Amino acid sequence: MIDQPNVVKTPEGMVWVIGKTFIQGAKKEDKYAMDREKPAHQVTVDGFFIDIIEVTNKQFKTFVDATDYITIAERPVNWEEMKKDVPEGTPKPHDSILQPGSLIFNKAVNKVANMNNYAQWWRWQIGANWKHPEGPESSIKEKDNYPVVHIAFEDALAYCKWANRRLPTEAEWESAAQGTAVDAIYTWGNNPEVLDEKANTWQGVFPVKNESKDGFELIAPVKSYPPNSIGIYDMLGNVWEITSDLFNVDYYKELDVTKEHVNPIGADQGKSPNNPYQQEHIIKGGSFLCHASYCASFRISGKMGMSPDSGSDHTGFRTVATVDMIEN
């Protein structure tokens, strides 16, 4: 394993995650653990640098200003491409609907018939993108230090290429989230009672009543909550974070857990029962919408799948770098 290098200076805004062996996946005492997080298994991950905060609006704007990059949420919708990822025979939506936009949380929802139908609290908002997170009338003015959202996988990769960074693997993400621990449920340990103090999640009755006990109804500025043991902020709650691994609900079950896995990069093929037409990527950490009654993904092992061609108002990312990347 690679220990912290002495010849390479830690890049500004990053921290070194020491190479270590730890337990990836659901922990025995975790009452919220989901089937896709099991079984837990031992992994070894080399050391690497990781951003101490999620990429912010200010950082992403610097990238866009330098490259004139246009995110997927801002681009014209191409039905010929879109229909490849939906069931055959799906009728083309009206042109008035096929407009650039993204998913936003429906704050007006006041009743839910079935918690399995997440479409009840999501809506497609034409004109929603990283610059206009709630729609065309909104802006990120005075929100430089908020995580950038409405970022699709391709957008995150483009930023990484420009910044000489890359997305973390799921194993790297969990290693960083563990900090100095090797078998913790949360970034602060195993105590769920301090969740409201440690992470920006939903308080109240999801999705109809948000009591905002933590002072934030939805997204919060970075560094609004304490860092973990090695100085990384907001790895749980606030916004989901994109990783490089494909989302496969059976990946852990198919591993030989009697063996140690070194620097794993995830499944060769994605598998998502809710989206069999696309290769989704794993997102980690949960968001301001996570609640114990629904996804409960405010845990290190928590994960969901994200389609590659869309973002939302609760998904962002952070980047990592290896010694070789910094030296070159």
XYZ file of N, CA and C in Angstrom, residues 139-236:
294
model
N -31.408 31.090 -9.590
C -30.012 31.334 -9.927
C -29.117 30.837 -8.799
N -27.821 30.882 -9.037
C -26.854 30.508 -8.004
C -26.140 31.752 -7.469
N -26.725 32.905 -7.676
C -26.155 34.134 -7.147
C -26.008 34.019 -5.634
N -24.830 34.377 -5.122
C -24.501 34.298 -3.710
C -24.507 32.862 -3.189
N -24.349 31.903 -4.099
C -24.283 30.488 -3.710
C -23.006 29.838 -4.231
N -21.926 30.612 -4.260
C -20.648 30.081 -4.731
C -20.211 28.846 -3.951
N -20.508 28.827 -2.662
C -20.005 27.748 -1.807
C -21.023 26.632 -1.580
N -21.995 26.524 -2.469
C -22.929 25.394 -2.457
C -22.430 24.326 -3.428
N -22.730 23.067 -3.179
C -22.341 22.043 -4.153
C -23.033 22.272 -5.491
N -22.312 22.100 -6.577
C -22.940 22.173 -7.886
C -23.835 20.944 -8.066
N -25.014 21.145 -8.642
C -25.960 20.051 -8.842
C -26.436 20.017 -10.295
N -27.318 19.082 -10.604
C -27.771 18.835 -11.979
C -26.595 18.432 -12.869
N -25.713 17.626 -12.288
C -24.532 17.164 -12.998
C -24.722 15.706 -13.403
N -24.606 15.427 -14.688
C -24.668 14.057 -15.189
C -23.261 13.452 -15.185
N -23.187 12.149 -15.362
C -21.901 11.450 -15.327
C -20.919 12.054 -16.329
N -21.384 12.315 -17.528
C -20.518 12.890 -18.565
C -19.997 14.258 -18.162
N -20.820 15.039 -17.494
C -20.406 16.363 -17.038
C -19.288 16.261 -16.002
N -19.452 15.307 -15.070
C -18.437 15.110 -14.041
C -17.113 14.672 -14.657
N -17.178 13.792 -15.659
C -15.955 13.343 -16.331
C -15.261 14.503 -17.048
N -16.047 15.376 -17.662
C -15.470 16.522 -18.366
C -14.740 17.441 -17.394
N -15.334 17.678 -16.241
C -14.670 18.501 -15.228
C -13.380 17.841 -14.773
N -13.436 16.539 -14.525
C -12.252 15.815 -14.065
C -11.109 15.910 -15.078
N -11.431 15.762 -16.340
C -10.401 15.832 -17.382
C -9.725 17.194 -17.376
N -10.523 18.247 -17.247
C -9.983 19.607 -17.219
C -9.124 19.836 -15.985
N -9.544 19.299 -14.852
C -8.859 19.548 -13.580
C -7.737 18.556 -13.294
N -7.465 17.623 -14.221
C -6.488 16.562 -13.989
C -6.846 15.764 -12.734
N -8.097 15.376 -12.663
C -8.616 14.569 -11.563
C -9.425 13.420 -12.168
N -9.987 12.587 -11.303
C -10.920 11.560 -11.753
C -11.960 11.334 -10.667
N -13.000 10.593 -11.012
C -14.003 10.241 -10.018
C -13.472 9.115 -9.138
N -13.877 9.069 -7.883
C -13.448 7.957 -7.033
C -14.183 6.671 -7.389
N -13.519 5.539 -7.165
C -14.240 4.272 -7.193
C -15.101 4.207 -5.936
N -16.034 3.272 -5.908
C -16.839 3.129 -4.700
C -15.957 2.763 -3.514
N -14.982 1.883 -3.741
C -14.093 1.475 -2.649
C -13.268 2.657 -2.138
N -12.757 3.484 -3.039
C -12.012 4.674 -2.615
C -12.913 5.606 -1.821
N -14.134 5.778 -2.311
C -15.075 6.670 -1.619
C -15.307 6.170 -0.193
N -15.527 4.870 -0.033
C -15.762 4.320 1.303
C -14.522 4.417 2.182
N -13.351 4.223 1.603
C -12.116 4.355 2.363
C -11.980 5.773 2.910
N -12.256 6.761 2.055
C -12.181 8.162 2.485
C -13.228 8.461 3.551
N -14.430 7.938 3.373
C -15.506 8.187 4.324
C -15.201 7.574 5.687
N -14.532 6.424 5.698
C -14.158 5.789 6.961
C -13.169 6.638 7.751
N -12.354 7.424 7.070
C -11.347 8.213 7.763
C -10.343 7.311 8.450
N -10.162 7.475 9.735
C -9.224 6.632 10.476
C -9.844 5.312 10.921
N -11.139 5.125 10.686
C -11.825 3.881 11.047
C -11.688 2.856 9.922
N -12.107 1.630 10.182
C -12.071 0.584 9.159
C -13.387 -0.184 9.077
N -14.320 0.066 10.020
C -15.547 -0.724 10.054
C -16.718 0.102 10.592
N -16.757 1.384 10.275
C -17.793 2.269 10.807
C -19.014 2.307 9.893
N -20.169 2.552 10.486
C -21.410 2.699 9.716
C -21.510 4.099 9.133
N -21.149 5.091 9.956
C -21.235 6.497 9.565
C -19.830 7.113 9.550
N -19.706 8.276 8.998
C -18.399 8.918 8.936
C -17.886 9.330 10.317
N -18.758 9.364 11.313
C -18.367 9.741 12.660
C -18.326 8.541 13.616
N -18.688 7.363 13.141
C -18.706 6.186 14.004
C -19.965 5.371 13.805
N -20.552 4.884 14.899
C -21.731 4.012 14.792
C -22.969 4.545 15.499
N -22.946 5.786 15.947
C -24.060 6.356 16.700
C -25.027 7.097 15.778
N -26.247 6.541 15.574
C -27.213 7.210 14.694
C -27.903 8.393 15.355
N -27.763 8.531 16.671
C -28.478 9.582 17.390
C -27.962 10.981 17.070
N -26.758 11.076 16.531
C -26.176 12.403 16.251
C -26.293 12.776 14.767
N -27.117 12.043 14.031
C -27.256 12.287 12.591
C -27.564 13.744 12.270
N -28.528 14.345 12.989
C -28.927 15.721 12.681
C -27.800 16.718 12.901
N -26.869 16.384 13.790
C -25.735 17.273 14.061
C -24.613 17.090 13.040
N -24.572 15.918 12.417
C -23.435 15.551 11.590
C -23.681 15.624 10.089
N -24.954 15.606 9.661
C -25.214 15.537 8.220
C -26.524 16.223 7.869
N -26.594 16.748 6.661
C -27.791 17.432 6.173
C -28.746 16.411 5.566
N -29.732 15.979 6.351
C -30.725 15.022 5.872
C -32.121 15.553 6.184
N -33.117 14.779 5.810
C -34.511 15.188 5.993
C -34.947 14.929 7.434
N -35.558 15.938 8.061
C -36.180 15.743 9.368
C -37.682 15.976 9.243
N -38.464 15.065 9.772
C -39.906 15.195 9.669
C -40.511 13.957 9.042
N -41.518 14.165 8.209
C -42.194 13.063 7.526
C -41.902 13.184 6.034
N -41.101 12.260 5.523
C -40.737 12.336 4.103
C -41.877 11.783 3.246
N -42.201 12.455 2.108
C -41.650 13.712 1.584
C -42.572 14.911 1.805
N -43.506 14.812 2.749
C -44.548 15.831 2.857
C -44.288 16.897 3.910
N -43.429 16.622 4.903
C -43.183 17.598 5.957
C -41.720 17.610 6.342
N -41.074 18.737 6.111
C -39.664 18.893 6.439
C -39.547 19.880 7.595
N -39.162 19.388 8.763
C -39.101 20.237 9.944
C -37.832 21.100 9.990
N -36.848 20.763 9.166
C -35.628 21.572 9.038
C -34.992 21.896 10.383
N -34.889 20.909 11.245
C -34.295 21.117 12.560
C -32.834 21.551 12.465
N -32.185 21.176 11.372
C -30.766 21.511 11.219
C -30.549 22.889 10.615
N -31.644 23.591 10.315
C -31.526 24.938 9.766
C -31.543 25.012 8.255
N -31.563 23.847 7.588
C -31.558 23.833 6.127
C -32.747 23.017 5.626
N -33.611 23.676 4.863
C -34.757 22.959 4.316
C -34.313 21.955 3.272
N -33.399 22.384 2.398
C -32.915 21.487 1.348
C -31.379 21.518 1.352
N -30.765 21.944 0.248
C -29.306 21.905 0.124
C -28.646 22.919 1.065
N -27.447 22.598 1.498
C -26.704 23.472 2.407
C -25.350 23.821 1.804
N -24.746 24.942 2.215
C -23.381 25.241 1.775
C -22.423 24.159 2.249
N -21.326 23.980 1.525
C -20.312 23.028 1.968
C -19.745 23.484 3.312
N -19.255 22.537 4.076
C -18.676 22.785 5.406
C -19.693 23.280 6.429
N -20.970 23.001 6.205
C -21.980 23.376 7.194
C -22.028 22.397 8.361
N -21.393 21.252 8.192
C -21.387 20.203 9.218
C -19.951 19.788 9.500
N -19.695 19.160 10.639
C -18.316 18.812 10.991
C -17.698 17.823 10.011
N -16.378 17.889 9.827
C -15.695 16.937 8.947
C -15.505 15.595 9.652
N -15.100 14.588 8.866
C -14.784 13.305 9.489
C -13.384 13.360 10.098
N -12.862 12.229 10.521
C -11.617 12.196 11.290
C -10.389 12.616 10.502
N -10.465 12.680 9.164
C -9.313 13.131 8.383
C -9.603 14.437 7.633
N -10.687 15.112 8.034
C -10.926 16.458 7.525
C -11.755 16.559 6.258
N -12.560 15.529 5.942
C -13.406 15.561 4.748
C -14.835 15.914 5.164
N -15.438 16.846 4.436
C -16.768 17.342 4.774
C -17.870 16.724 3.898
N -19.041 16.570 4.506
C -20.286 16.290 3.767
C -20.283 15.011 2.942
N -19.596 13.980 3.410
C -19.654 12.732 2.647
C -20.982 12.016 2.859
N -21.685 12.365 3.918
C -23.036 11.856 4.128
C -24.001 13.030 4.125
